[in-house]
Tab-separated table of C-alpha atoms in Angstrom:
chain	number	residue	atom	x	y	z
A	1	MET	CA	-0.166	0.162	-0.010
A	2	SER	CA	1.249	3.234	-1.093
A	3	LYS	CA	1.978	6.008	1.703
A	4	PRO	CA	-0.776	9.026	2.372
A	5	LEU	CA	-0.114	11.897	1.165
A	6	VAL	CA	-0.114	15.021	3.104
A	7	ILE	CA	-1.455	18.131	1.164
A	8	THR	CA	-0.473	21.477	3.310
A	9	ASP	CA	-0.912	25.235	3.156
A	10	CYS	CA	1.861	27.055	4.018
A	11	ASP	CA	1.195	30.916	5.647
A	12	GLU	CA	-0.424	30.261	8.632
A	13	VAL	CA	0.553	26.673	8.646
A	14	LEU	CA	3.730	26.321	8.637
A	15	LEU	CA	5.050	30.175	8.373
A	16	ARG	CA	3.662	33.416	10.068
A	17	MET	CA	2.757	35.685	7.502
A	18	VAL	CA	-0.036	37.823	8.552
A	19	VAL	CA	2.088	40.021	12.060
A	20	HIS	CA	4.683	40.510	9.891
A	21	PHE	CA	2.714	41.751	6.285
A	22	ARG	CA	1.303	43.916	8.997
A	23	ASP	CA	4.356	45.293	10.467
A	24	TRP	CA	5.627	46.105	7.203
A	25	LEU	CA	2.668	47.885	6.133
A	26	ASP	CA	2.949	49.580	9.592
A	27	GLU	CA	6.531	50.338	8.673
A	28	ALA	CA	6.984	50.884	4.609
A	29	HIS	CA	3.368	52.537	3.722
A	30	ASP	CA	1.548	53.955	7.155
A	31	VAL	CA	-1.092	51.772	6.888
A	32	GLU	CA	-2.808	49.852	9.988
A	33	PHE	CA	-3.701	46.132	9.784
A	34	ASP	CA	-6.714	45.349	12.104
A	35	LEU	CA	-6.440	41.294	11.927
A	36	SER	CA	-8.935	41.061	14.182
A	37	ARG	CA	-11.511	42.780	10.698
A	38	GLY	CA	-9.453	40.330	8.286
A	39	PHE	CA	-8.274	41.145	4.523
A	40	LEU	CA	-11.127	42.609	3.254
A	41	ASP	CA	-11.463	45.224	6.197
A	42	GLY	CA	-8.614	45.222	7.932
A	43	MET	CA	-6.072	47.399	6.210
A	44	ARG	CA	-6.430	51.521	6.693
A	45	ARG	CA	-3.909	54.770	5.738
A	46	ARG	CA	-3.787	55.388	9.045
A	47	GLY	CA	-5.876	58.520	10.135
A	48	SER	CA	-8.543	57.731	8.035
A	49	ASP	CA	-11.453	55.366	8.778
A	50	ALA	CA	-12.143	53.941	5.558
A	51	ALA	CA	-10.981	50.551	3.702
A	52	LEU	CA	-8.724	49.878	1.523
A	53	GLU	CA	-10.014	49.176	-1.938
A	54	GLN	CA	-9.071	46.254	-2.907
A	55	GLU	CA	-6.991	46.903	-5.847
A	56	GLU	CA	-4.630	48.347	-3.136
A	57	MET	CA	-5.382	45.356	-0.683
A	58	TRP	CA	-3.758	42.685	-3.251
A	59	ARG	CA	-0.703	45.308	-4.790
A	60	LEU	CA	0.748	45.732	-0.887
A	61	LEU	CA	0.126	42.035	-0.458
A	62	ASN	CA	2.123	41.049	-4.114
A	63	GLY	CA	4.360	44.185	-2.752
A	64	PHE	CA	4.998	41.662	0.008
A	65	PHE	CA	6.089	38.831	-1.327
A	66	ASP	CA	7.896	40.398	-4.072
A	67	THR	CA	10.510	41.949	-1.280
A	68	GLU	CA	9.756	40.519	2.135
A	69	MET	CA	9.597	36.580	2.228
A	70	HIS	CA	12.786	36.926	4.017
A	71	ARG	CA	10.686	37.889	7.293
A	72	GLN	CA	8.148	34.995	7.743
A	73	ASP	CA	9.450	32.113	10.173
A	74	GLU	CA	7.547	29.248	11.325
A	75	VAL	CA	4.880	28.354	12.684
A	76	PRO	CA	5.696	26.774	16.646
A	77	GLY	CA	6.489	22.745	16.234
A	78	ALA	CA	5.504	22.933	12.282
A	79	ILE	CA	9.061	21.745	10.580
A	80	ALA	CA	9.230	19.092	12.675
A	81	ALA	CA	5.465	18.079	12.792
A	82	MET	CA	6.223	17.605	9.057
A	83	HIS	CA	9.182	15.989	9.002
A	84	ALA	CA	7.073	13.633	11.158
A	85	LEU	CA	4.647	13.208	9.098
A	86	ALA	CA	7.177	12.748	6.065
A	87	GLU	CA	8.112	8.651	7.903
A	88	GLN	CA	4.423	7.666	7.067
A	89	ALA	CA	3.326	9.950	4.819
A	90	GLU	CA	4.350	11.836	1.743
A	91	VAL	CA	4.082	15.415	2.494
A	92	VAL	CA	3.555	18.083	-0.215
A	93	VAL	CA	2.658	21.913	-0.391
A	94	LEU	CA	0.010	23.404	-1.686
A	95	THR	CA	-0.107	27.181	-1.313
A	96	ASN	CA	-1.981	30.063	-2.763
A	97	LEU	CA	0.960	32.262	-4.636
A	98	ASN	CA	1.826	33.374	-8.161
A	99	ASP	CA	3.124	30.729	-10.220
A	100	PHE	CA	6.335	32.936	-10.181
A	101	ARG	CA	6.709	32.876	-7.256
A	102	ALA	CA	7.550	28.149	-6.536
A	103	ASP	CA	10.525	28.718	-6.530
A	104	ALA	CA	10.693	31.617	-3.803
A	105	ARG	CA	8.776	29.369	-1.641
A	106	THR	CA	10.022	26.127	-2.323
A	107	ASN	CA	13.717	27.864	-1.015
A	108	GLN	CA	12.346	29.855	1.928
A	109	LEU	CA	10.808	25.979	3.355
A	110	ARG	CA	14.919	24.966	2.556
A	111	ALA	CA	16.294	27.493	4.291
A	112	LEU	CA	13.999	26.470	7.142
A	113	GLY	CA	14.171	22.701	6.746
A	114	LEU	CA	11.590	21.206	5.000
A	115	ASP	CA	12.282	20.064	1.300
A	116	VAL	CA	9.339	18.911	-0.159
A	117	PRO	CA	7.221	19.754	-3.560
A	118	VAL	CA	5.413	23.299	-3.440
A	119	TYR	CA	2.543	23.225	-5.850
A	120	THR	CA	1.027	26.804	-5.942
A	121	ASN	CA	-2.636	27.487	-6.666
A	122	GLN	CA	-5.018	31.149	-7.255
A	123	GLY	CA	-8.084	30.569	-5.848
A	124	PRO	CA	-10.458	27.858	-3.998
A	125	LYS	CA	-8.014	24.921	-3.806
A	126	GLY	CA	-10.438	22.127	-4.857
A	127	PRO	CA	-9.783	21.671	-8.403
A	128	ALA	CA	-5.517	21.807	-7.543
A	129	LEU	CA	-6.109	19.453	-5.139
A	130	ALA	CA	-8.074	17.122	-7.075
A	131	LYS	CA	-4.771	17.959	-9.410
A	132	ILE	CA	-2.237	16.590	-7.298
A	133	LEU	CA	-4.595	13.534	-6.562
A	134	ALA	CA	-4.399	12.608	-10.207
A	135	GLU	CA	-0.641	13.049	-10.957
A	136	ARG	CA	0.439	11.097	-7.682
A	137	GLY	CA	-2.490	8.456	-7.044
A	138	GLU	CA	-6.029	8.894	-7.206
A	139	ASP	CA	-6.431	6.738	-4.820
A	140	ARG	CA	-4.690	7.385	-1.717
A	141	ARG	CA	-5.282	8.230	1.004
A	142	ALA	CA	-4.938	11.687	1.425
A	143	PHE	CA	-4.852	15.024	4.057
A	144	PHE	CA	-5.283	18.562	3.544
A	145	ILE	CA	-4.365	21.486	6.076
A	146	ASP	CA	-5.281	24.679	5.998
A	147	ASP	CA	-6.406	28.053	7.613
A	148	LEU	CA	-8.755	29.104	5.389
A	149	SER	CA	-12.865	28.016	5.758
A	150	VAL	CA	-12.988	28.614	2.270
A	151	HIS	CA	-10.681	25.888	0.787
A	152	HIS	CA	-11.546	23.256	3.256
A	153	ASN	CA	-15.129	23.799	1.228
A	154	SER	CA	-13.996	23.607	-2.370
A	155	VAL	CA	-12.099	20.685	-1.232
A	156	ALA	CA	-15.128	19.086	0.418
A	157	LYS	CA	-17.304	19.541	-2.861
A	158	LEU	CA	-14.924	18.114	-5.115
A	159	ALA	CA	-12.797	15.755	-2.847
A	160	PRO	CA	-14.890	14.506	-0.663
A	161	HIS	CA	-13.072	11.475	0.743
A	162	VAL	CA	-9.363	13.521	1.347
A	163	THR	CA	-9.217	14.419	5.507
A	164	ARG	CA	-9.063	18.294	6.439
A	165	LEU	CA	-7.847	19.678	9.287
A	166	HIS	CA	-8.629	23.213	9.740
A	167	PHE	CA	-5.486	24.761	10.917
A	168	VAL	CA	-4.625	28.281	11.821
A	169	GLY	CA	-1.311	28.897	13.826
A	170	GLU	CA	-1.628	32.633	13.975
A	171	PRO	CA	-3.248	33.274	17.346
A	172	GLY	CA	-3.902	37.404	16.845
A	173	VAL	CA	-6.016	35.517	13.333
A	174	ALA	CA	-7.645	32.406	14.634
A	175	ALA	CA	-10.425	33.876	17.137
A	176	HIS	CA	-11.528	36.057	14.194
A	177	VAL	CA	-11.635	32.761	11.032
A	178	ASP	CA	-14.801	30.590	9.667
A	179	CYS	CA	-14.648	27.369	11.916
A	180	ALA	CA	-14.615	25.309	8.550
A	181	PHE	CA	-15.319	22.369	11.565
A	182	GLU	CA	-18.433	24.118	12.754
A	183	ALA	CA	-19.368	24.633	8.833
A	184	GLY	CA	-19.352	20.872	8.579
A	185	ASP	CA	-16.522	21.456	5.939
A	186	ALA	CA	-12.951	20.034	7.792
A	187	HIS	CA	-12.907	17.348	10.227
A	188	ALA	CA	-11.445	19.016	12.496
A	189	ARG	CA	-10.319	21.995	14.136
A	190	ILE	CA	-7.305	22.270	15.479
A	191	ASP	CA	-4.333	25.475	15.618
A	192	ASP	CA	-1.194	24.235	17.077
A	193	TRP	CA	0.961	21.463	16.475
A	194	ASP	CA	1.732	19.850	19.464
A	195	ALA	CA	-2.438	18.786	19.186
A	196	ALA	CA	-2.566	18.521	15.259
A	197	LEU	CA	0.511	15.973	14.697
A	198	PRO	CA	-1.040	12.813	16.493
A	199	TRP	CA	-4.540	13.962	15.413
A	200	LEU	CA	-3.053	13.272	12.025
A	201	LEU	CA	-0.745	10.393	12.544
A	202	ASP	CA	-3.656	8.621	15.323
A	203	ARG	CA	-5.857	9.508	11.610
A	204	MET	CA	-3.215	7.909	9.315
A	205	GLU	CA	-3.039	4.808	11.830
A	206	LYS	CA	-6.706	4.291	12.273
A	207	GLU	CA	-7.307	5.238	8.529
A	208	ASN	CA	-4.551	2.406	7.483
A	209	ALA	CA	-6.005	-0.733	10.207
């Protein structure tokens, strides 16, 4: 029997991003980012009550990934968890970045000790995950880890057999994220690796029995 496949997101699952993005907005662009409001309503020019337009928000976010990825650090326990999972499974990363940033993300993870295949995507992740399964074996047991409920919903619709863990590694964001488990689109919601890793390993063992 082939190893199971773990398909994991990167930002706020493996690497901290949003707090570094917030700090950079403050330092370089005079923009305040209230994490509790989320991306669509959280960014404002200092002294303004009006949220940034989406076009400017995306321009700033792309600017962060163009020049500031070096700021990102590990979600506590994430790299060790991936190594532990890799003893039982094949691990790949599915990250919502423009395709031309795939090498930068791969190198970023390698520098932190994680050398795994990286797939880039734009939009809901269900179709991209289905392509990964088609490439690496549609009949394999698979596990999906992501911080956004919209992606769990997408995967649940297109690949309902995949075990889905909703994981938000940034405490300042976690309380404000819609829960995919409560919505019925994930099998669990766990936000720290000390608890998430045993849950995943237990599910792997039970599904292999």
